[in-house]
Amino acid sequence: WPRVESIVSSMNAAVSVPISCKIRLLQTAAQTVEFARRLEAAGASMLVVHGRQRGSQRHGRKGPADLHAVTAVKQAVSIPVIANGNVRGPGDVIENVTRFGVDGVMSAE
């Protein structure tokens, strides 16, 4: 994490535009929350959290994204948090914002 923190901090000091970061869930929710807090402290202005752990190409997107873990990140930081995962239509966007309390939704498909 120190390398990522250093990159975010350096970018934040070097430019006048907001710095955003996209992360995936780590092994535990506590680790993900700690990483998000450290990114915020390093100068990230917004986080996009993909609600899945990094997987192999063979397993890909197995199962639904864990948006409850994204909510834990949202509750732990003061910067906007955008959820990524489980968006298959417009209704999913509304549910992700209202049910999980995120500031926005990103869809890759």
PDB file of C-alpha atoms in Angstrom:
ATOM      1  CA  TRP A   1       0.000   0.000   0.000  1.00  0.00           C
ATOM      2  CA  PRO A   2       2.801   2.500   0.647  1.00  0.00           C
ATOM      3  CA  ARG A   3       3.660   2.644  -3.054  1.00  0.00           C
ATOM      4  CA  VAL A   4       0.064   3.385  -4.036  1.00  0.00           C
ATOM      5  CA  GLU A   5      -0.227   5.975  -1.272  1.00  0.00           C
ATOM      6  CA  SER A   6       2.956   7.627  -2.498  1.00  0.00           C
ATOM      7  CA  ILE A   7       1.684   7.743  -6.081  1.00  0.00           C
ATOM      8  CA  VAL A   8      -1.648   9.276  -5.026  1.00  0.00           C
ATOM      9  CA  SER A   9       0.068  11.790  -2.753  1.00  0.00           C
ATOM     10  CA  SER A  10       2.558  12.791  -5.454  1.00  0.00           C
ATOM     11  CA  MET A  11      -0.176  13.175  -8.055  1.00  0.00           C
ATOM     12  CA  ASN A  12      -2.280  15.217  -5.660  1.00  0.00           C
ATOM     13  CA  ALA A  13       0.635  17.576  -5.018  1.00  0.00           C
ATOM     14  CA  ALA A  14       1.536  17.884  -8.698  1.00  0.00           C
ATOM     15  CA  VAL A  15      -1.814  18.673 -10.308  1.00  0.00           C
ATOM     16  CA  SER A  16      -4.770  20.923  -9.599  1.00  0.00           C
ATOM     17  CA  VAL A  17      -7.464  18.446 -10.634  1.00  0.00           C
ATOM     18  CA  PRO A  18      -9.108  15.913  -8.310  1.00  0.00           C
ATOM     19  CA  ILE A  19      -7.501  12.488  -8.070  1.00  0.00           C
ATOM     20  CA  SER A  20      -9.778   9.461  -8.101  1.00  0.00           C
ATOM     21  CA  CYS A  21      -8.873   5.828  -7.464  1.00  0.00           C
ATOM     22  CA  LYS A  22     -10.594   2.599  -8.432  1.00  0.00           C
ATOM     23  CA  ILE A  23     -10.067  -0.367  -6.166  1.00  0.00           C
ATOM     24  CA  ARG A  24     -11.356  -3.894  -5.757  1.00  0.00           C
ATOM     25  CA  LEU A  25     -12.278  -5.583  -2.517  1.00  0.00           C
ATOM     26  CA  LEU A  26      -9.370  -7.031  -0.567  1.00  0.00           C
ATOM     27  CA  GLN A  27      -9.387 -10.289   1.401  1.00  0.00           C
ATOM     28  CA  THR A  28     -11.454  -8.781   4.224  1.00  0.00           C
ATOM     29  CA  ALA A  29     -13.795  -5.823   4.556  1.00  0.00           C
ATOM     30  CA  ALA A  30     -11.497  -4.417   7.254  1.00  0.00           C
ATOM     31  CA  GLN A  31      -8.534  -4.447   4.863  1.00  0.00           C
ATOM     32  CA  THR A  32     -10.594  -2.765   2.155  1.00  0.00           C
ATOM     33  CA  VAL A  33     -11.769  -0.060   4.557  1.00  0.00           C
ATOM     34  CA  GLU A  34      -8.217   0.547   5.792  1.00  0.00           C
ATOM     35  CA  PHE A  35      -6.903   0.820   2.228  1.00  0.00           C
ATOM     36  CA  ALA A  36      -9.697   3.267   1.337  1.00  0.00           C
ATOM     37  CA  ARG A  37      -8.904   5.413   4.375  1.00  0.00           C
ATOM     38  CA  ARG A  38      -5.244   5.470   3.441  1.00  0.00           C
ATOM     39  CA  LEU A  39      -6.070   6.530  -0.126  1.00  0.00           C
ATOM     40  CA  GLU A  40      -8.258   9.320   1.210  1.00  0.00           C
ATOM     41  CA  ALA A  41      -5.459  10.447   3.554  1.00  0.00           C
ATOM     42  CA  ALA A  42      -3.027  10.404   0.611  1.00  0.00           C
ATOM     43  CA  GLY A  43      -5.247  12.845  -1.286  1.00  0.00           C
ATOM     44  CA  ALA A  44      -7.791  10.840  -3.274  1.00  0.00           C
ATOM     45  CA  SER A  45     -10.916  12.952  -3.871  1.00  0.00           C
ATOM     46  CA  MET A  46     -13.159  10.073  -4.904  1.00  0.00           C
ATOM     47  CA  LEU A  47     -13.106   6.271  -4.778  1.00  0.00           C
ATOM     48  CA  VAL A  48     -14.665   3.792  -7.153  1.00  0.00           C
ATOM     49  CA  VAL A  49     -15.025   0.429  -5.431  1.00  0.00           C
ATOM     50  CA  HIS A  50     -15.568  -2.692  -7.494  1.00  0.00           C
ATOM     51  CA  GLY A  51     -17.529  -5.048  -5.278  1.00  0.00           C
ATOM     52  CA  ARG A  52     -15.471  -8.116  -6.129  1.00  0.00           C
ATOM     53  CA  GLN A  53     -12.033  -9.361  -5.249  1.00  0.00           C
ATOM     54  CA  ARG A  54      -9.472  -9.737  -7.970  1.00  0.00           C
ATOM     55  CA  GLY A  55     -10.080 -13.080  -9.633  1.00  0.00           C
ATOM     56  CA  SER A  56      -8.411 -15.251 -12.157  1.00  0.00           C
ATOM     57  CA  GLN A  57      -9.373 -15.143 -15.814  1.00  0.00           C
ATOM     58  CA  ARG A  58     -10.752 -18.628 -15.410  1.00  0.00           C
ATOM     59  CA  HIS A  59     -13.191 -17.621 -12.653  1.00  0.00           C
ATOM     60  CA  GLY A  60     -13.910 -14.108 -13.883  1.00  0.00           C
ATOM     61  CA  ARG A  61     -17.022 -12.526 -12.363  1.00  0.00           C
ATOM     62  CA  LYS A  62     -18.298 -15.473 -10.411  1.00  0.00           C
ATOM     63  CA  GLY A  63     -21.348 -14.507  -8.354  1.00  0.00           C
ATOM     64  CA  PRO A  64     -22.766 -11.111  -7.507  1.00  0.00           C
ATOM     65  CA  ALA A  65     -20.656  -8.185  -6.362  1.00  0.00           C
ATOM     66  CA  ASP A  66     -20.570  -7.571  -2.601  1.00  0.00           C
ATOM     67  CA  LEU A  67     -22.105  -4.121  -2.377  1.00  0.00           C
ATOM     68  CA  HIS A  68     -22.391  -4.386   1.412  1.00  0.00           C
ATOM     69  CA  ALA A  69     -18.582  -4.178   1.484  1.00  0.00           C
ATOM     70  CA  VAL A  70     -18.793  -1.063  -0.706  1.00  0.00           C
ATOM     71  CA  THR A  71     -21.190   0.416   1.859  1.00  0.00           C
ATOM     72  CA  ALA A  72     -18.605  -0.236   4.595  1.00  0.00           C
ATOM     73  CA  VAL A  73     -16.106   1.825   2.607  1.00  0.00           C
ATOM     74  CA  LYS A  74     -18.658   4.610   2.097  1.00  0.00           C
ATOM     75  CA  GLN A  75     -19.318   4.762   5.837  1.00  0.00           C
ATOM     76  CA  ALA A  76     -15.575   4.886   6.633  1.00  0.00           C
ATOM     77  CA  VAL A  77     -14.508   7.787   4.413  1.00  0.00           C
ATOM     78  CA  SER A  78     -15.710  11.337   3.844  1.00  0.00           C
ATOM     79  CA  ILE A  79     -15.078  11.469   0.086  1.00  0.00           C
ATOM     80  CA  PRO A  80     -17.573  10.320  -2.563  1.00  0.00           C
ATOM     81  CA  VAL A  81     -17.727   6.568  -3.178  1.00  0.00           C
ATOM     82  CA  ILE A  82     -18.931   5.155  -6.474  1.00  0.00           C
ATOM     83  CA  ALA A  83     -20.096   1.515  -6.580  1.00  0.00           C
ATOM     84  CA  ASN A  84     -19.077  -0.746  -9.437  1.00  0.00           C
ATOM     85  CA  GLY A  85     -20.744  -4.119  -9.938  1.00  0.00           C
ATOM     86  CA  ASN A  86     -24.188  -5.703 -10.324  1.00  0.00           C
ATOM     87  CA  VAL A  87     -25.454  -3.196 -12.883  1.00  0.00           C
ATOM     88  CA  ARG A  88     -27.483  -4.842 -15.609  1.00  0.00           C
ATOM     89  CA  GLY A  89     -30.118  -2.173 -16.113  1.00  0.00           C
ATOM     90  CA  PRO A  90     -31.447   1.200 -14.930  1.00  0.00           C
ATOM     91  CA  GLY A  91     -33.212  -0.317 -11.918  1.00  0.00           C
ATOM     92  CA  ASP A  92     -29.904  -1.649 -10.622  1.00  0.00           C
ATOM     93  CA  VAL A  93     -28.463   1.874 -10.623  1.00  0.00           C
ATOM     94  CA  ILE A  94     -31.337   3.179  -8.507  1.00  0.00           C
ATOM     95  CA  GLU A  95     -31.104   0.226  -6.114  1.00  0.00           C
ATOM     96  CA  ASN A  96     -27.345   0.601  -5.702  1.00  0.00           C
ATOM     97  CA  VAL A  97     -27.697   4.270  -4.752  1.00  0.00           C
ATOM     98  CA  THR A  98     -30.749   3.971  -2.508  1.00  0.00           C
ATOM     99  CA  ARG A  99     -30.065   0.613  -0.844  1.00  0.00           C
ATOM    100  CA  PHE A 100     -26.306   0.861  -0.443  1.00  0.00           C
ATOM    101  CA  GLY A 101     -25.940   4.614   0.124  1.00  0.00           C
ATOM    102  CA  VAL A 102     -23.233   5.234  -2.446  1.00  0.00           C
ATOM    103  CA  ASP A 103     -22.745   8.554  -4.202  1.00  0.00           C
ATOM    104  CA  GLY A 104     -22.938   7.101  -7.696  1.00  0.00           C
ATOM    105  CA  VAL A 105     -22.668   3.989  -9.825  1.00  0.00           C
ATOM    106  CA  MET A 106     -20.203   2.952 -12.510  1.00  0.00           C
ATOM    107  CA  SER A 107     -21.075   0.319 -15.079  1.00  0.00           C
ATOM    108  CA  ALA A 108     -18.529  -1.341 -17.300  1.00  0.00           C
ATOM    109  CA  GLU A 109     -21.010  -3.108 -19.527  1.00  0.00           C
TER     110      GLU A 109
END
